[in-house]
CSV table of C-alpha atoms in Angstrom, one decimal:
chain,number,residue,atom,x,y,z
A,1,UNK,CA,69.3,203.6,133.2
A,2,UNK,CA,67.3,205.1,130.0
A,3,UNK,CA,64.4,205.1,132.2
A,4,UNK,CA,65.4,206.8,134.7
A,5,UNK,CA,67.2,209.2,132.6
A,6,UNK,CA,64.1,209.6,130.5
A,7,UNK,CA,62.1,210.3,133.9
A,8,UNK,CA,64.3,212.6,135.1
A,9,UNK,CA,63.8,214.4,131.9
A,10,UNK,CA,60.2,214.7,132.2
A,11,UNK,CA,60.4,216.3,135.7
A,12,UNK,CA,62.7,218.9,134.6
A,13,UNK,CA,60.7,219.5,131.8
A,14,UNK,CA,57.0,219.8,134.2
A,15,UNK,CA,58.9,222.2,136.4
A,16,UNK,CA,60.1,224.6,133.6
A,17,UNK,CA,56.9,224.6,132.1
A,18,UNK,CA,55.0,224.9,135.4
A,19,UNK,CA,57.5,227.8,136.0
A,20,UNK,CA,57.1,229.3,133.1
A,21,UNK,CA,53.0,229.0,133.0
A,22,UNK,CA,52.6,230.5,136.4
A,23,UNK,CA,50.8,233.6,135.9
A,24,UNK,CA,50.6,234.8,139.3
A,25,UNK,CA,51.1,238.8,140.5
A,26,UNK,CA,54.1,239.4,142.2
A,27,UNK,CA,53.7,242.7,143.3
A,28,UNK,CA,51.1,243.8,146.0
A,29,UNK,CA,50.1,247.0,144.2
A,30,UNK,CA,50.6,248.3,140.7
A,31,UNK,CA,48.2,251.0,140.6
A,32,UNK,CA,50.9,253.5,141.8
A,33,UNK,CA,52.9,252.6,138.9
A,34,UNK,CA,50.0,253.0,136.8
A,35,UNK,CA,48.8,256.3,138.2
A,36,UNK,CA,52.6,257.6,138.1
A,37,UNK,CA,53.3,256.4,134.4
A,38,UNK,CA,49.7,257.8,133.1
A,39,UNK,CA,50.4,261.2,134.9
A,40,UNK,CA,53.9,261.1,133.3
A,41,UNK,CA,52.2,260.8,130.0
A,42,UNK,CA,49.8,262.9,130.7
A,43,UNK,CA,52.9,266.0,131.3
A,44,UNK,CA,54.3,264.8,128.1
A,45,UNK,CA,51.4,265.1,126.2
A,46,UNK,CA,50.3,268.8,128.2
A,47,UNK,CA,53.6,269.3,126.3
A,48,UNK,CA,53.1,269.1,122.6
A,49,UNK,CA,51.3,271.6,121.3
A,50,UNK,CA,50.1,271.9,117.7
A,51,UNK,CA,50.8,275.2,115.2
A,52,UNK,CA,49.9,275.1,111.7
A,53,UNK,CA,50.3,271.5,111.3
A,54,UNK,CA,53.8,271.8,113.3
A,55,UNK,CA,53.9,269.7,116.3
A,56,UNK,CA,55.9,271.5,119.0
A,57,UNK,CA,57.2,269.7,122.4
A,58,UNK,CA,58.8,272.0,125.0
A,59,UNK,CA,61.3,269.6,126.4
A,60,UNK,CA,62.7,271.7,129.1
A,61,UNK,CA,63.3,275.0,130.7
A,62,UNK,CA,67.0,275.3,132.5
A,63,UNK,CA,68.2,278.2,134.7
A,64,UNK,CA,71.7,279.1,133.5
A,65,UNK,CA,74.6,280.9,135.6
A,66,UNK,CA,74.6,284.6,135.4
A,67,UNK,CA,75.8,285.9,132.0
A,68,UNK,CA,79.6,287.6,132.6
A,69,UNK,CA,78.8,291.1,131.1
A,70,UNK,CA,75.5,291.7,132.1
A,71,UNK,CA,74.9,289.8,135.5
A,72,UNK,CA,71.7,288.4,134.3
A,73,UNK,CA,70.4,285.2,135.1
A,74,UNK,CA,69.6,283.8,131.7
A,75,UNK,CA,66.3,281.2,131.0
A,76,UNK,CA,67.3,278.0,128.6
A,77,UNK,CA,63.8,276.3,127.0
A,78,UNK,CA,64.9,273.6,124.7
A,79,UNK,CA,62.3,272.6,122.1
A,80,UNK,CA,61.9,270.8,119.1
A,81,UNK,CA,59.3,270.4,116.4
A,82,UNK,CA,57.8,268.6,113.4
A,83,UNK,CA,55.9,269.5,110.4
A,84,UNK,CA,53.2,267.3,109.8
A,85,UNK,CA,51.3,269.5,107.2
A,86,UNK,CA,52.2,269.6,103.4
A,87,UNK,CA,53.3,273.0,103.3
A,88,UNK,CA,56.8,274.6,105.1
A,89,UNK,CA,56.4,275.9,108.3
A,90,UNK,CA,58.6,278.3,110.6
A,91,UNK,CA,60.2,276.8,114.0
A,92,UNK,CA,61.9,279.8,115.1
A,93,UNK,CA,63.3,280.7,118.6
A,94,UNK,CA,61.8,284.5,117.5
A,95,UNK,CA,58.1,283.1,117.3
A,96,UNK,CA,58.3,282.2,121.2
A,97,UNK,CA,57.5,284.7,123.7
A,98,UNK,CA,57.7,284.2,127.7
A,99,UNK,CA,55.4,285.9,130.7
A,100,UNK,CA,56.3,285.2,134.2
A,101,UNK,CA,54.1,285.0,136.6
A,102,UNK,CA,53.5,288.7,136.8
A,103,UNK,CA,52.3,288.8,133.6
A,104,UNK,CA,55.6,290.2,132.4
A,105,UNK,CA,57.2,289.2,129.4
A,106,UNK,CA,60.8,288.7,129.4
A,107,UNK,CA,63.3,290.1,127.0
A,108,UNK,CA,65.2,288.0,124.4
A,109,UNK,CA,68.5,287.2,125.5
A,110,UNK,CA,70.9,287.4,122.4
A,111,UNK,CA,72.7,284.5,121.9
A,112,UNK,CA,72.4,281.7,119.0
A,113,UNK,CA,68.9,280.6,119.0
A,114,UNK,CA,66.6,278.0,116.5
A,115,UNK,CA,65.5,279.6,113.7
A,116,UNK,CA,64.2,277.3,110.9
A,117,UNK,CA,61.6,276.7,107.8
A,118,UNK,CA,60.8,272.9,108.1
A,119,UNK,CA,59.6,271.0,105.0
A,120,UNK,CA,56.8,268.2,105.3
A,121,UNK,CA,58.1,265.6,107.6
A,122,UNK,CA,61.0,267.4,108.7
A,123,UNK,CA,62.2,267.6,112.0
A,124,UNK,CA,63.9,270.2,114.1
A,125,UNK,CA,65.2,270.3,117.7
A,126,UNK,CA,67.0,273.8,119.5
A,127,UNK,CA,66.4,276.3,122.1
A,128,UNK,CA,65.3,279.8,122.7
A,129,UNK,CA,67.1,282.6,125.5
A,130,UNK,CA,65.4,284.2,128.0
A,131,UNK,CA,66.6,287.4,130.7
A,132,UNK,CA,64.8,285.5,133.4
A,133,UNK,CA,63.2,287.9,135.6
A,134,UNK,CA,60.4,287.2,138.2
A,135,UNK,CA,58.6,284.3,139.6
A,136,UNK,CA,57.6,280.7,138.0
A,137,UNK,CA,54.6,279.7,136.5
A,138,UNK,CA,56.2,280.9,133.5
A,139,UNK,CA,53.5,281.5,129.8
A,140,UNK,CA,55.3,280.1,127.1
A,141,UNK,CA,53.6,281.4,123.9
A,142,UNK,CA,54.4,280.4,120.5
A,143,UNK,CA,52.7,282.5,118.0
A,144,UNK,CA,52.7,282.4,114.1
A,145,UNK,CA,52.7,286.1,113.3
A,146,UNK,CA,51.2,285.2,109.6
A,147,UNK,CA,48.5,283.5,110.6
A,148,UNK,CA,47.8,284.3,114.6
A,149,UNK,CA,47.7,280.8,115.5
A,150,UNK,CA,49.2,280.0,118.7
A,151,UNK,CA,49.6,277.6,121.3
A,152,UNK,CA,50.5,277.6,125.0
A,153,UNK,CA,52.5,276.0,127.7
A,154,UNK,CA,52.9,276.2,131.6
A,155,UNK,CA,56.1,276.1,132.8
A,156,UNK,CA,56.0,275.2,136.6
A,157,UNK,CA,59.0,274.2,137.0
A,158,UNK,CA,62.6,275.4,136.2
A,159,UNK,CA,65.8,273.1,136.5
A,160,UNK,CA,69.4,274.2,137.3
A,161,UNK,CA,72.5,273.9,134.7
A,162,UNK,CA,74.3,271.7,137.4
């Protein structure tokens, strides 16, 4: 009986580590995945841009409904940023400014935007209001007025608030 138990044993014990060594692909074809998951990071990284040692990611642009007094459709861009240099920096809604794709730039919607001085190391995250008018690409500029550095995104793409 203790041999056969002890057999029995050493069976299960070659199939799990059989199992478990098997280094065989499952998959037919990965490079999709690959191709779609580098292109991914690829848009991410199109995405963070660098200002005076801030690092700022434009994490989306949503179309709202039409604001109730003025009929207007109003343009969301959600952002946030971190300063990476020694010195404080601005993040400020106020610093952004937004072309469409005829080259016209479109008004500040008034309504609570980010407007911050970030330490070293410190992190922000808000969004900026737009009178969207026009057609997409949309220029997303983000200008330092003190020392004209600036850095650009392209905005292909505008999501729905549903």
């Amino acid at each position: 009986m203790k041999k056969a138990t002890t057999l029995a044993s050493i069976v299960a014990l070659s199939l799990v580590v059989g199992a478990c060594a098997n280094t065989a692909n499952d998959t037919k074809d990965t490079t999709p995945k690959s191709e779609t998951s580098a292109n991914k990071n690829k848009e991410a990284t199109d995405m963070i841009k660098k200002v005076d040692g801030v690092a700022i990611e434009i994490i989306e642009a949503i179309k709202l409904d039409k604001a109730k007094k003025t009929d207007e459709t109003i343009l969301k861009i959600h952002f946030k940023g971190k300063n990476n240099g020694a010195d404080s920096q601005p993040l400020d809604a106020m610093l952004l400014s937004v072309k469409n794709k005829q080259g016209q730039v479109l008004a500040v919607y008034p309504s609570t935007s980010l407007g911050t001085s970030l330490k070293s190391s410190e992190e922000a995250e808000g969004d900026a209001f737009f009178v969207l008018k026009g057609d997409t690409p949309l220029t997303l500029i983000y200008e330092n007025p003190d020392t004209k550095s600036k850095a650009t995104w392209t905005i292909k793409t505008i999501k729905d608030a549903s």
